[in-house]
PDB file of C-alpha atoms in Angstrom:
ATOM      1  CA  MET A1092     -16.463  -1.236 -37.810  1.00 49.00           C
ATOM      2  CA  THR A1093     -16.462   1.949 -35.769  1.00 59.00           C
ATOM      3  CA  ARG A1094     -13.597   2.817 -33.551  1.00 67.00           C
ATOM      4  CA  ARG A1095     -14.504   3.056 -29.913  1.00 78.00           C
ATOM      5  CA  GLU A1096     -13.776   6.410 -28.330  1.00 86.00           C
ATOM      6  CA  ARG A1097     -10.756   6.130 -26.090  1.00 88.00           C
ATOM      7  CA  ARG A1098     -10.963   7.514 -22.555  1.00 90.00           C
ATOM      8  CA  ASP A1099      -8.040   8.772 -20.500  1.00 91.00           C
ATOM      9  CA  LEU A1100      -6.714   6.127 -18.149  1.00 88.00           C
ATOM     10  CA  LEU A1101      -7.099   8.418 -15.140  1.00 91.00           C
ATOM     11  CA  GLU A1102     -10.764   8.852 -16.019  1.00 92.00           C
ATOM     12  CA  LEU A1103     -11.067   5.075 -15.878  1.00 89.00           C
ATOM     13  CA  VAL A1104      -8.948   4.270 -12.839  1.00 90.00           C
ATOM     14  CA  GLY A1105      -9.619   7.420 -10.780  1.00 93.00           C
ATOM     15  CA  PRO A1106     -13.038   6.337  -9.456  1.00 93.00           C
ATOM     16  CA  LEU A1107     -11.674   2.843  -8.841  1.00 92.00           C
ATOM     17  CA  ALA A1108      -8.674   4.240  -6.948  1.00 93.00           C
ATOM     18  CA  ARG A1109     -10.933   6.426  -4.803  1.00 95.00           C
ATOM     19  CA  GLY A1110     -13.129   3.442  -3.970  1.00 95.00           C
ATOM     20  CA  LEU A1111     -10.101   1.323  -3.117  1.00 95.00           C
ATOM     21  CA  ARG A1112      -8.741   4.085  -0.901  1.00 96.00           C
ATOM     22  CA  ARG A1113     -12.044   4.216   1.005  1.00 97.00           C
ATOM     23  CA  ILE A1114     -11.861   0.445   1.476  1.00 97.00           C
ATOM     24  CA  GLU A1115      -8.305   0.680   2.794  1.00 97.00           C
ATOM     25  CA  GLU A1116      -9.133   3.590   5.113  1.00 97.00           C
ATOM     26  CA  ARG A1117     -12.180   1.786   6.530  1.00 97.00           C
ATOM     27  CA  SER A1118     -10.299  -1.506   6.987  1.00 98.00           C
ATOM     28  CA  ALA A1119      -7.331   0.177   8.681  1.00 98.00           C
ATOM     29  CA  ARG A1120      -9.606   2.248  10.929  1.00 98.00           C
ATOM     30  CA  ALA A1121     -11.341  -0.940  12.113  1.00 97.00           C
ATOM     31  CA  ALA A1122      -7.921  -2.101  13.369  1.00 97.00           C
ATOM     32  CA  GLY A1123      -7.254   1.248  15.059  1.00 97.00           C
ATOM     33  CA  LEU A1124      -4.847   2.453  12.374  1.00 97.00           C
ATOM     34  CA  SER A1125      -4.811   5.198   9.801  1.00 97.00           C
ATOM     35  CA  MET A1126      -4.510   4.210   6.162  1.00 96.00           C
ATOM     36  CA  TRP A1127      -0.902   5.449   6.178  1.00 96.00           C
ATOM     37  CA  GLN A1128      -0.041   3.500   9.321  1.00 97.00           C
ATOM     38  CA  TYR A1129      -1.373   0.364   7.667  1.00 97.00           C
ATOM     39  CA  ALA A1130       0.583   1.172   4.487  1.00 96.00           C
ATOM     40  CA  VAL A1131       3.797   1.573   6.519  1.00 96.00           C
ATOM     41  CA  LEU A1132       3.127  -1.677   8.386  1.00 96.00           C
ATOM     42  CA  SER A1133       2.332  -3.515   5.166  1.00 95.00           C
ATOM     43  CA  ALA A1134       5.415  -2.246   3.319  1.00 95.00           C
ATOM     44  CA  ALA A1135       7.682  -3.032   6.266  1.00 95.00           C
ATOM     45  CA  SER A1136       6.242  -6.535   6.552  1.00 94.00           C
ATOM     46  CA  ARG A1137       6.914  -7.247   2.877  1.00 92.00           C
ATOM     47  CA  GLN A1138      10.640  -6.572   3.247  1.00 91.00           C
ATOM     48  CA  GLU A1139      12.101  -6.829   6.714  1.00 88.00           C
ATOM     49  CA  GLY A1140      14.755  -4.344   7.801  1.00 91.00           C
ATOM     50  CA  LEU A1141      14.024  -1.460   5.448  1.00 93.00           C
ATOM     51  CA  SER A1142      14.989   1.935   6.775  1.00 92.00           C
ATOM     52  CA  GLN A1143      12.197   4.363   7.564  1.00 91.00           C
ATOM     53  CA  THR A1144      13.425   6.502   4.647  1.00 92.00           C
ATOM     54  CA  GLU A1145      13.172   3.536   2.274  1.00 93.00           C
ATOM     55  CA  VAL A1146       9.632   2.773   3.443  1.00 95.00           C
ATOM     56  CA  ALA A1147       8.589   6.421   3.033  1.00 95.00           C
ATOM     57  CA  ASP A1148      10.114   6.566  -0.452  1.00 94.00           C
ATOM     58  CA  ARG A1149       8.442   3.313  -1.555  1.00 92.00           C
ATOM     59  CA  LEU A1150       5.080   4.661  -0.421  1.00 94.00           C
ATOM     60  CA  GLY A1151       5.613   8.165  -1.799  1.00 93.00           C
ATOM     61  CA  TYR A1152       5.056   9.388   1.750  1.00 95.00           C
ATOM     62  CA  SER A1153       6.661  12.216   3.673  1.00 94.00           C
ATOM     63  CA  ARG A1154       9.918  11.259   5.385  1.00 92.00           C
ATOM     64  CA  ASN A1155       8.917  13.544   8.254  1.00 93.00           C
ATOM     65  CA  ARG A1156       5.327  12.323   8.674  1.00 95.00           C
ATOM     66  CA  ILE A1157       6.347   8.662   8.751  1.00 95.00           C
ATOM     67  CA  ILE A1158       8.110   9.288  12.075  1.00 94.00           C
ATOM     68  CA  GLY A1159       4.836   9.915  13.924  1.00 95.00           C
ATOM     69  CA  ASP A1160       3.245   6.876  12.329  1.00 96.00           C
ATOM     70  CA  LEU A1161       6.203   4.729  13.323  1.00 96.00           C
ATOM     71  CA  ASP A1162       6.046   6.120  16.860  1.00 96.00           C
ATOM     72  CA  LEU A1163       2.433   4.979  17.142  1.00 97.00           C
ATOM     73  CA  LEU A1164       3.127   1.583  15.568  1.00 97.00           C
ATOM     74  CA  GLN A1165       6.035   1.079  17.941  1.00 97.00           C
ATOM     75  CA  GLU A1166       3.985   2.143  20.996  1.00 97.00           C
ATOM     76  CA  ARG A1167       1.374  -0.464  20.028  1.00 97.00           C
ATOM     77  CA  GLY A1168       4.063  -3.132  19.742  1.00 97.00           C
ATOM     78  CA  LEU A1169       3.547  -3.619  16.004  1.00 98.00           C
ATOM     79  CA  VAL A1170       7.047  -2.613  14.879  1.00 97.00           C
ATOM     80  CA  GLU A1171      10.500  -2.168  16.321  1.00 96.00           C
ATOM     81  CA  ARG A1172      13.036   0.363  15.108  1.00 92.00           C
ATOM     82  CA  ARG A1173      16.600  -0.842  15.292  1.00 91.00           C
ATOM     83  CA  THR A1174      19.731   1.122  14.635  1.00 86.00           C
ATOM     84  CA  GLY A1175      22.089  -0.213  12.021  1.00 75.00           C
ATOM     85  CA  SER A1176      25.764   0.486  11.503  1.00 73.00           C
ATOM     86  CA  ASP A1177      24.861   4.136  10.894  1.00 74.00           C
ATOM     87  CA  ARG A1178      23.354   5.198  14.221  1.00 73.00           C
ATOM     88  CA  ARG A1179      21.201   7.828  12.485  1.00 74.00           C
ATOM     89  CA  ARG A1180      19.484   5.236  10.325  1.00 81.00           C
ATOM     90  CA  HIS A1181      16.631   3.207  11.811  1.00 85.00           C
ATOM     91  CA  HIS A1182      15.536  -0.108  10.325  1.00 92.00           C
ATOM     92  CA  ILE A1183      11.970  -1.275  10.744  1.00 95.00           C
ATOM     93  CA  HIS A1184      11.180  -4.787  11.924  1.00 96.00           C
ATOM     94  CA  VAL A1185       7.582  -5.940  12.182  1.00 97.00           C
ATOM     95  CA  THR A1186       6.672  -7.845  15.327  1.00 97.00           C
ATOM     96  CA  PRO A1187       4.464 -10.959  15.299  1.00 97.00           C
ATOM     97  CA  ALA A1188       1.573  -8.758  16.511  1.00 98.00           C
ATOM     98  CA  GLY A1189       2.305  -6.368  13.642  1.00 97.00           C
ATOM     99  CA  ARG A1190       2.253  -9.186  11.107  1.00 97.00           C
ATOM    100  CA  GLU A1191      -1.052 -10.426  12.516  1.00 97.00           C
ATOM    101  CA  THR A1192      -2.559  -6.922  12.389  1.00 97.00           C
ATOM    102  CA  ALA A1193      -1.358  -6.377   8.816  1.00 97.00           C
ATOM    103  CA  ALA A1194      -2.800  -9.752   7.785  1.00 97.00           C
ATOM    104  CA  GLU A1195      -6.178  -8.927   9.381  1.00 97.00           C
ATOM    105  CA  VAL A1196      -6.385  -5.549   7.648  1.00 98.00           C
ATOM    106  CA  ARG A1197      -5.265  -7.076   4.356  1.00 97.00           C
ATOM    107  CA  ALA A1198      -7.950  -9.786   4.626  1.00 98.00           C
ATOM    108  CA  ALA A1199     -10.615  -7.126   5.249  1.00 98.00           C
ATOM    109  CA  ILE A1200      -9.355  -5.133   2.262  1.00 97.00           C
ATOM    110  CA  TRP A1201      -9.400  -8.179  -0.015  1.00 95.00           C
ATOM    111  CA  THR A1202     -12.922  -9.110   1.109  1.00 97.00           C
ATOM    112  CA  ALA A1203     -14.151  -5.592   0.306  1.00 97.00           C
ATOM    113  CA  GLU A1204     -12.258  -5.551  -3.023  1.00 94.00           C
ATOM    114  CA  ASP A1205     -13.870  -8.857  -3.964  1.00 93.00           C
ATOM    115  CA  ALA A1206     -17.290  -7.403  -3.128  1.00 94.00           C
ATOM    116  CA  MET A1207     -16.521  -4.305  -5.205  1.00 93.00           C
ATOM    117  CA  LEU A1208     -15.604  -6.452  -8.202  1.00 92.00           C
ATOM    118  CA  ALA A1209     -18.214  -9.172  -7.625  1.00 93.00           C
ATOM    119  CA  HIS A1210     -20.018  -8.295 -10.861  1.00 94.00           C
ATOM    120  CA  LEU A1211     -16.948  -9.413 -12.839  1.00 92.00           C
ATOM    121  CA  PRO A1212     -16.349 -13.090 -13.595  1.00 91.00           C
ATOM    122  CA  GLY A1213     -13.485 -14.601 -11.567  1.00 84.00           C
ATOM    123  CA  ARG A1214     -11.118 -14.875 -14.540  1.00 92.00           C
ATOM    124  CA  THR A1215     -11.722 -11.220 -15.440  1.00 93.00           C
ATOM    125  CA  ARG A1216     -10.825 -10.152 -11.878  1.00 89.00           C
ATOM    126  CA  GLU A1217      -7.636 -12.222 -12.080  1.00 90.00           C
ATOM    127  CA  SER A1218      -6.819 -10.663 -15.469  1.00 93.00           C
ATOM    128  CA  LEU A1219      -7.322  -7.182 -14.041  1.00 91.00           C
ATOM    129  CA  GLN A1220      -4.894  -7.959 -11.217  1.00 90.00           C
ATOM    130  CA  ASP A1221      -2.377  -9.449 -13.676  1.00 92.00           C
ATOM    131  CA  LEU A1222      -2.623  -6.471 -16.029  1.00 92.00           C
ATOM    132  CA  LEU A1223      -2.130  -3.943 -13.235  1.00 90.00           C
ATOM    133  CA  GLU A1224       0.907  -5.849 -11.962  1.00 91.00           C
ATOM    134  CA  GLN A1225       2.369  -5.923 -15.490  1.00 92.00           C
ATOM    135  CA  VAL A1226       1.844  -2.192 -15.938  1.00 89.00           C
ATOM    136  CA  LEU A1227       3.557  -1.435 -12.627  1.00 86.00           C
ATOM    137  CA  ALA A1228       6.431  -3.837 -13.345  1.00 88.00           C
ATOM    138  CA  ALA A1229       7.227  -2.318 -16.741  1.00 84.00           C
ATOM    139  CA  PRO A1230      10.448  -0.279 -16.688  1.00 80.00           C
ATOM    140  CA  THR A1231       8.751   2.707 -18.341  1.00 67.00           C
ATOM    141  CA  SER A1232       5.793   2.857 -15.957  1.00 53.00           C
ATOM    142  CA  SER A1233       7.429   4.307 -12.882  1.00 53.00           C
ATOM    143  CA  THR A1234       4.867   5.978 -10.659  1.00 54.00           C
ATOM    144  CA  GLU A1235       7.666   8.027  -9.122  1.00 51.00           C
ATOM    145  CA  ARG A1236       8.212  10.204 -12.203  1.00 49.00           C
ATOM    146  CA  GLY A1237       6.669  13.619 -12.348  1.00 47.00           C
TER     147      GLY A1237
END
């Protein structure tokens, strides 16, 4: 039995990640958003009331650049920024229109992801999703480490 040559994980997931990014960019653009604006909207809709700093940190996004994205999302009526007990800290609340927009973009993304992975049997696609979630949930697999 010969041992299969191992490839670096980045070599394997890099092309996939680039394809997924293109899907997300295209889906967000169809809703009049940038990929980052969708990411902010999506993260804020998953946990209501996060501060803009918390959202930026969760996304690995610039704390300064998120302000412009939030301005646009707020102008479009997709989010509201509310001040908490610390008047300098703004908490993000997604409006019903924002939730609907996020759901539409997410549905478009999932449709395109399914098309991208259509050559895989359904159980294999589910296993891939499960494995990726397990890797990200493991305490030693923080994507925030340098």
